[in-house]
CSV table of N, CA and C in Angstrom, one decimal:
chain,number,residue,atom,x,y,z
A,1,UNK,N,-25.1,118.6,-131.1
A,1,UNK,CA,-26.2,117.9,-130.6
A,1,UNK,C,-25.8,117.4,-129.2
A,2,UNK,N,-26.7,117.7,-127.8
A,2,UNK,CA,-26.1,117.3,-126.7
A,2,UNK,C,-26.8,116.1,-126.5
A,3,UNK,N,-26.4,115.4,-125.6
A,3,UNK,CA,-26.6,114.1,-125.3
A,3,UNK,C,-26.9,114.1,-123.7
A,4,UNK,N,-27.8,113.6,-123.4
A,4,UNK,CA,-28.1,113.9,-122.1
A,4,UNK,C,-28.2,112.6,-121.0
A,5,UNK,N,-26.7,112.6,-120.3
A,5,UNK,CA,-26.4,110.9,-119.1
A,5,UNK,C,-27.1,111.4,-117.6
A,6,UNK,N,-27.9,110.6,-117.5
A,6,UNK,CA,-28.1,110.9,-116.3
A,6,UNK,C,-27.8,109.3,-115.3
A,7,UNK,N,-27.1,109.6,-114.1
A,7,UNK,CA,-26.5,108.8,-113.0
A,7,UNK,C,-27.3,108.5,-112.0
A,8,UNK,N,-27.7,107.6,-111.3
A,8,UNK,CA,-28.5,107.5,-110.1
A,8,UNK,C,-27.3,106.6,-109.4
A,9,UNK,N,-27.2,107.3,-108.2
A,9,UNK,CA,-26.0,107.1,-106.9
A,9,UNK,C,-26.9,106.8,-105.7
A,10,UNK,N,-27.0,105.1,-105.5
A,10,UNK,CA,-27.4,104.9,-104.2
A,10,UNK,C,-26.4,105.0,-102.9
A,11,UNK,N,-26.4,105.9,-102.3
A,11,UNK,CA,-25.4,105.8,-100.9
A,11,UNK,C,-25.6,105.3,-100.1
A,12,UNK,N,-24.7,104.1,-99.3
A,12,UNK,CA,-25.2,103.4,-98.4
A,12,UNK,C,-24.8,104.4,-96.8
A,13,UNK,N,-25.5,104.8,-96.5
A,13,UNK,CA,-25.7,106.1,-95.4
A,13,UNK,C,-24.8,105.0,-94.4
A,14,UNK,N,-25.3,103.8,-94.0
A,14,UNK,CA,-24.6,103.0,-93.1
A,14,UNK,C,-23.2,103.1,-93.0
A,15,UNK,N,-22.6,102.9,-94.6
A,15,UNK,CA,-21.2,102.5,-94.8
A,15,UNK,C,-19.8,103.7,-94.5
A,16,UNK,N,-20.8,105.2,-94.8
A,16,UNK,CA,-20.6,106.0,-94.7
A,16,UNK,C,-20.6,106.9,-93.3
A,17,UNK,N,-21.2,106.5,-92.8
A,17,UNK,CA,-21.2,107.0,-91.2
A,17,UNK,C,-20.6,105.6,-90.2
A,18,UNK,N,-19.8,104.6,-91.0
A,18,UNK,CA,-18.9,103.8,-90.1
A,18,UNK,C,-17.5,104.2,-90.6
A,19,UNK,N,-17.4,105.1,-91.6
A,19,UNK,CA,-16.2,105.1,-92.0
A,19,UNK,C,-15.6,106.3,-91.2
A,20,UNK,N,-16.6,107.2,-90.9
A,20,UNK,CA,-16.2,108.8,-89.7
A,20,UNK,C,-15.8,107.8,-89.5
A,21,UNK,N,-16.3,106.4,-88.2
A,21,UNK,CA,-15.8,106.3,-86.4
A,21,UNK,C,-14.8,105.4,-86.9
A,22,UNK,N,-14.4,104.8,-87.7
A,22,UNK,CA,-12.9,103.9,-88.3
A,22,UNK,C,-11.9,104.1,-87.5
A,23,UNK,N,-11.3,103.4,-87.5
A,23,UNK,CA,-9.8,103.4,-86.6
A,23,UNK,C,-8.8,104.3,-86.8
A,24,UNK,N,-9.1,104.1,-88.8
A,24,UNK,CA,-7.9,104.7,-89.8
A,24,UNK,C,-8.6,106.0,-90.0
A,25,UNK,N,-9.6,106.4,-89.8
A,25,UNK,CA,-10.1,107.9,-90.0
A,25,UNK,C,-9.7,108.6,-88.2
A,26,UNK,N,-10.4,107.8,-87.5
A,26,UNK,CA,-10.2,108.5,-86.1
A,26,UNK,C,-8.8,108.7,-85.7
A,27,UNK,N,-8.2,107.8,-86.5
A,27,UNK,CA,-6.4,108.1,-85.8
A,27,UNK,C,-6.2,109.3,-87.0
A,28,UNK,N,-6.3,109.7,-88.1
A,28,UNK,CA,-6.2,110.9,-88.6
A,28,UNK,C,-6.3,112.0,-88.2
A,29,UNK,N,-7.7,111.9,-87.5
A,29,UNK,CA,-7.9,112.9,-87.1
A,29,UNK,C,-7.9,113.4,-85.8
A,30,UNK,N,-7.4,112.4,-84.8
A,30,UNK,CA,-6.8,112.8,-83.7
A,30,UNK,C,-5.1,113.5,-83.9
A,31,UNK,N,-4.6,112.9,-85.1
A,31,UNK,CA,-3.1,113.6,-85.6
A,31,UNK,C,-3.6,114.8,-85.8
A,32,UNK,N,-4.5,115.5,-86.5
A,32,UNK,CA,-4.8,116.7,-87.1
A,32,UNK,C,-5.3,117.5,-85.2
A,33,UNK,N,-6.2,117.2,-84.7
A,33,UNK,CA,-6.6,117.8,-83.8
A,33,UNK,C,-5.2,117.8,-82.7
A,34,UNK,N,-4.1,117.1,-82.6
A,34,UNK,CA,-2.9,117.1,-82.3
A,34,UNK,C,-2.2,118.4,-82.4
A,35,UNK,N,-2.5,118.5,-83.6
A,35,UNK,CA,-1.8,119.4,-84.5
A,35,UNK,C,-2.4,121.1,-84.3
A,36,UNK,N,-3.6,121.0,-84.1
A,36,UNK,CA,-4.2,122.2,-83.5
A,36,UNK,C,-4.0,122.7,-81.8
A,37,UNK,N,-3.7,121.8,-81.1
A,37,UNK,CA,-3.4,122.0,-79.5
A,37,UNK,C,-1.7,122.4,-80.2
A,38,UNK,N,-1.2,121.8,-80.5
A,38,UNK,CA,0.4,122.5,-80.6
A,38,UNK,C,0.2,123.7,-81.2
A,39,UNK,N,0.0,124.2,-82.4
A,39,UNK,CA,0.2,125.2,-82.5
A,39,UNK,C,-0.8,126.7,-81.7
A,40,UNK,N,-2.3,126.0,-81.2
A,40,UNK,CA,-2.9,126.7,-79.8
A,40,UNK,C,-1.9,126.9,-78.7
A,41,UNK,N,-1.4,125.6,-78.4
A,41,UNK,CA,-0.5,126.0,-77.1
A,41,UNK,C,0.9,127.4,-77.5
A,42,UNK,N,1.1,127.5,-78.5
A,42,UNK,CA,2.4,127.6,-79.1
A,42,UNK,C,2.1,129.7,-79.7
A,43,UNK,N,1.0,129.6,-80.0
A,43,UNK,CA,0.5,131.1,-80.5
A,43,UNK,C,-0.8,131.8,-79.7
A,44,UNK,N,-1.5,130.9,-78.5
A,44,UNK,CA,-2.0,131.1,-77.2
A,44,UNK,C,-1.2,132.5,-76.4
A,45,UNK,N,-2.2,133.5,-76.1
A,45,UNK,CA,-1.0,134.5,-75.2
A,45,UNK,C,-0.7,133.8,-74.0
A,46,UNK,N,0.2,133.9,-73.3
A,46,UNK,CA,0.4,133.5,-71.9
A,46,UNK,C,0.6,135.2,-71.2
A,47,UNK,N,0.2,134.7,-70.1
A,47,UNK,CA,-0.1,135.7,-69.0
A,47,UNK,C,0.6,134.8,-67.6
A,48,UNK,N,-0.1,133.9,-67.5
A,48,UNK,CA,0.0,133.2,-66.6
A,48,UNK,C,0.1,131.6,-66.7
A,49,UNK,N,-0.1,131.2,-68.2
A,49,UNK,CA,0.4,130.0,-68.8
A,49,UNK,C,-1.4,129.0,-68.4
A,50,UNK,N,-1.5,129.4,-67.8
A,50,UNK,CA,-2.7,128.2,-67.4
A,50,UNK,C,-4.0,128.3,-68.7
A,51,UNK,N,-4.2,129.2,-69.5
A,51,UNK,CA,-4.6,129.1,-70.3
A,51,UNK,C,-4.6,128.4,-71.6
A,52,UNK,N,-3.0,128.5,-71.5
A,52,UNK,CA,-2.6,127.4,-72.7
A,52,UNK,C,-2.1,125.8,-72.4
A,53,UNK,N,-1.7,125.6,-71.1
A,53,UNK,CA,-1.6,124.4,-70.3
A,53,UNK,C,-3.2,124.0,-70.5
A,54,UNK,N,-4.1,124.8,-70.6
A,54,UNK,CA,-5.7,123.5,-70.6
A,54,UNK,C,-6.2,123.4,-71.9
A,55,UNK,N,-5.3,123.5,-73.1
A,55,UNK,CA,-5.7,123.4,-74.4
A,55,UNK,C,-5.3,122.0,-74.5
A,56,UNK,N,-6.6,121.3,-74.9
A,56,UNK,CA,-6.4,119.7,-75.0
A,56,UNK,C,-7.4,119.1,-76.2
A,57,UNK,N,-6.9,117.9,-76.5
A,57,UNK,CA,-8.0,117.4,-77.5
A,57,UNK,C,-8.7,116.1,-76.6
A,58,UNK,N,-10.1,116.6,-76.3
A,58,UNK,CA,-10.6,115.6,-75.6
A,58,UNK,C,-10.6,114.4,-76.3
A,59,UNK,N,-10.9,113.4,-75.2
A,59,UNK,CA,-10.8,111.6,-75.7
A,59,UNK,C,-11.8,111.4,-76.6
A,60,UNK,N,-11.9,110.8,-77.1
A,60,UNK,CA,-12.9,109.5,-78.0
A,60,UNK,C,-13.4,111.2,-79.1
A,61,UNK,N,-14.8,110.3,-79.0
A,61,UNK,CA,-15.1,111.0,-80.3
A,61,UNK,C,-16.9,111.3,-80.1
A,62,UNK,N,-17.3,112.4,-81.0
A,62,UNK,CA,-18.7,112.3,-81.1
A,62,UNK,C,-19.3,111.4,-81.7
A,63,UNK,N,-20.7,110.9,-81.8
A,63,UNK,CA,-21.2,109.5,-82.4
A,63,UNK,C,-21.1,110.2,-84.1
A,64,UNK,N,-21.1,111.2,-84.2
A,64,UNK,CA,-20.4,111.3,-86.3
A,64,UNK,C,-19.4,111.3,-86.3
A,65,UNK,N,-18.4,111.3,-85.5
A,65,UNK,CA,-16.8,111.2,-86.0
A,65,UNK,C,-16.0,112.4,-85.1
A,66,UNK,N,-16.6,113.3,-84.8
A,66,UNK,CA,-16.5,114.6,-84.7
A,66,UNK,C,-15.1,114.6,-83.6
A,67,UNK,N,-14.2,115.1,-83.8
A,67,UNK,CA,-13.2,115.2,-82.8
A,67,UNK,C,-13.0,116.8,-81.8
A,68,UNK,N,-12.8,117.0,-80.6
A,68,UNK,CA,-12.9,118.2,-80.5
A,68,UNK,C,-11.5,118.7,-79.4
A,69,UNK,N,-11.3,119.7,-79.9
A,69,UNK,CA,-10.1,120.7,-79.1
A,69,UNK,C,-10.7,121.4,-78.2
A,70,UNK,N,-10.5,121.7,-77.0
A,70,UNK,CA,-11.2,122.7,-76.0
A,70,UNK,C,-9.8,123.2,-75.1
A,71,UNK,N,-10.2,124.1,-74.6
A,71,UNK,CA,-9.3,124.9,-73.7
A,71,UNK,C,-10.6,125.3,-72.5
A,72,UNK,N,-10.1,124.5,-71.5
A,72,UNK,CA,-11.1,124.7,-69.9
A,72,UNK,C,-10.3,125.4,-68.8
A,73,UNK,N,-9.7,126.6,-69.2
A,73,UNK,CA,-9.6,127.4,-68.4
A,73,UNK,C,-10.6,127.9,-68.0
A,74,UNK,N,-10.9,128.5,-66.5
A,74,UNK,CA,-11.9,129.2,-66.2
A,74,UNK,C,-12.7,130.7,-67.3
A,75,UNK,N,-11.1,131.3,-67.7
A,75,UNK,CA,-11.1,132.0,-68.3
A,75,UNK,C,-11.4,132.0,-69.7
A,76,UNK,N,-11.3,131.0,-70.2
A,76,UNK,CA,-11.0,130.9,-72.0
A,76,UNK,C,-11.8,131.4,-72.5
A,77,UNK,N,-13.0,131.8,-72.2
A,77,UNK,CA,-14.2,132.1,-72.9
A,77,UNK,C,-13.6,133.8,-73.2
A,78,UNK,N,-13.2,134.8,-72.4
A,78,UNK,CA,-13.0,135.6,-72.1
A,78,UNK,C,-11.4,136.1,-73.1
A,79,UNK,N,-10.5,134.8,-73.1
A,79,UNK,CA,-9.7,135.0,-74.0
A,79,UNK,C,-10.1,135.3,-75.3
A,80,UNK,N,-10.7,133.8,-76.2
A,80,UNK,CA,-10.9,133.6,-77.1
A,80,UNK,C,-11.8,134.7,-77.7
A,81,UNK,N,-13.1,135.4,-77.1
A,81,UNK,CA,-13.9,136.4,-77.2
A,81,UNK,C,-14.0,137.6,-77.0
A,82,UNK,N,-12.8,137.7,-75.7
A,82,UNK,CA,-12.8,139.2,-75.1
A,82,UNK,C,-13.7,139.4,-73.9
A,83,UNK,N,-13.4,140.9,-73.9
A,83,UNK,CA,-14.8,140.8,-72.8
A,83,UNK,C,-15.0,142.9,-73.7
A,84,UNK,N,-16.5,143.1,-73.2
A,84,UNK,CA,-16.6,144.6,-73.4
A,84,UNK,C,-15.8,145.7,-72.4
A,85,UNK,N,-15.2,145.1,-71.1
A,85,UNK,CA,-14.6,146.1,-70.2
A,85,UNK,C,-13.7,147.1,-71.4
A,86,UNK,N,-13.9,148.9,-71.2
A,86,UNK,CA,-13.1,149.4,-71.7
A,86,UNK,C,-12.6,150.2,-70.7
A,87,UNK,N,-11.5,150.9,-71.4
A,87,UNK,CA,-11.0,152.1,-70.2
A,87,UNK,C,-11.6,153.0,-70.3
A,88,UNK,N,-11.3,153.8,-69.6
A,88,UNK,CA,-11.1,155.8,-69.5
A,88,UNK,C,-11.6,156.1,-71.0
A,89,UNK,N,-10.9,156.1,-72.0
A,89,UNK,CA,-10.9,156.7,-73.2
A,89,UNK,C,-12.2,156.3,-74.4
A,90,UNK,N,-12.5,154.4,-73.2
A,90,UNK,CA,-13.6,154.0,-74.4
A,90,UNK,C,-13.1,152.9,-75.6
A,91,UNK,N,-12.0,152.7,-75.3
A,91,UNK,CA,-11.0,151.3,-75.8
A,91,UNK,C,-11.0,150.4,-75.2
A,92,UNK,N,-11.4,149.1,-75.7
A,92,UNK,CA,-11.6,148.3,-75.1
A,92,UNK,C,-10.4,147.3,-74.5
A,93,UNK,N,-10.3,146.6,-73.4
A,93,UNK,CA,-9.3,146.2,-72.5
A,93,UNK,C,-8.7,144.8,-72.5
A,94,UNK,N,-9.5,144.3,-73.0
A,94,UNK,CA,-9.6,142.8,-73.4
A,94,UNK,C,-10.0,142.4,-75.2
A,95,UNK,N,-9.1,142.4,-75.8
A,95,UNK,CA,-9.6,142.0,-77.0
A,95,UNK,C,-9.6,140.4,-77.1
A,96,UNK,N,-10.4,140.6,-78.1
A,96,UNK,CA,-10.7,138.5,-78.5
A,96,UNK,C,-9.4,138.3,-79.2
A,97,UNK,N,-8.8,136.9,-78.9
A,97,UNK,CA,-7.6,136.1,-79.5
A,97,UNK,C,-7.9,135.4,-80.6
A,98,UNK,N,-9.1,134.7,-80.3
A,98,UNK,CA,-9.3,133.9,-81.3
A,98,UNK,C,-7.8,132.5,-81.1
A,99,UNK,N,-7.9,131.9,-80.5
A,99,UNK,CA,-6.7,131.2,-80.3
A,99,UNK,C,-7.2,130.1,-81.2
A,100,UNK,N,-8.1,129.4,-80.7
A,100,UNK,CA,-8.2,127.9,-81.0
A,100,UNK,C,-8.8,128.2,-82.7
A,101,UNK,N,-9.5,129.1,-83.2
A,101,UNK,CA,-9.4,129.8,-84.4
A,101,UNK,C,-8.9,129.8,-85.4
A,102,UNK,N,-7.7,130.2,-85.2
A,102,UNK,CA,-6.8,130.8,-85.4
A,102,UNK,C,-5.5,129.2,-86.2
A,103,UNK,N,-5.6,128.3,-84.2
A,103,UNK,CA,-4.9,127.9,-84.2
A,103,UNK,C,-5.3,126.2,-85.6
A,104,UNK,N,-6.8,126.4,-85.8
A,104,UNK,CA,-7.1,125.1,-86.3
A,104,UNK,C,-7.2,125.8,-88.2
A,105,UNK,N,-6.9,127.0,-88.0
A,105,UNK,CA,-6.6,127.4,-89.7
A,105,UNK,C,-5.0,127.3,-90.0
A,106,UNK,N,-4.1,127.5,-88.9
A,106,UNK,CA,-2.6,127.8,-89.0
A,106,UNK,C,-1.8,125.9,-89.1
A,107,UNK,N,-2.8,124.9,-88.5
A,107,UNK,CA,-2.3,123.3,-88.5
A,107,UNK,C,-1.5,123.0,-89.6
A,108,UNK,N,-2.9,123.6,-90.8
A,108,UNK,CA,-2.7,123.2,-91.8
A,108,UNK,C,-3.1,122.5,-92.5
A,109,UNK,N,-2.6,121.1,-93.6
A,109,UNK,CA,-3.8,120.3,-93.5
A,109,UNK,C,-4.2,120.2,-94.8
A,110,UNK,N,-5.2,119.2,-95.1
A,110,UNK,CA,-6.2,119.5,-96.7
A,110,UNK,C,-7.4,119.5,-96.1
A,111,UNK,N,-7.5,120.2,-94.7
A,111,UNK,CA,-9.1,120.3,-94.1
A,111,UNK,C,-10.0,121.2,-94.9
């Protein structure tokens, strides 16, 4: 014979979107996004270094919590994605890195 519980869960939406912008959540997750510019900088190709010199975790935070890593090289877009230029043969000349990708699955983490 089954028995049927049913739960009603009021969430206080407030309590929960002060807990993202928290001190003890934002300093977490500035260690974690820490943790992604090192190993970006570290598995980033260098060519000329200036690529991986502008991988940074910008300041503060979005209004949900959201922390973000960027690389502002002129070029990054071009790293990260490639470009279509091919040669002669029809092989393409620029492949995508996928750096910052790459680099925020490799941190680690219980993300």
């Amino acid at each position: 014979m089954a028995t049927e519980v049913v739960i009603d869960v009021d969430v206080d939406e407030g309590a929960v979107r002060g807990l993202a912008v928290s001190d003890t959540v934002q300093a977490d997750m500035a260690a974690r996004m820490d943790a992604v510019v090192a190993v970006g900088q570290a598995m980033g190709p260098v060519d000329t270094g200036e690529y991986v010199s502008k991988i940074h975790r910008m300041p503060g935070h979005d209004d949900d919590g959201t922390v973000h890593v960027q690389a502002d090289a002129a070029h990054s877009i071009y790293v990260e994605f490639g470009t279509r230029q091919t040669d002669r043969t029809g092989r393409r000349i620029h492949l995508p890195h996928h750096t910052l990708g790459h680099a925020l699955d490799a941190s680690g983490g219980d993300h």
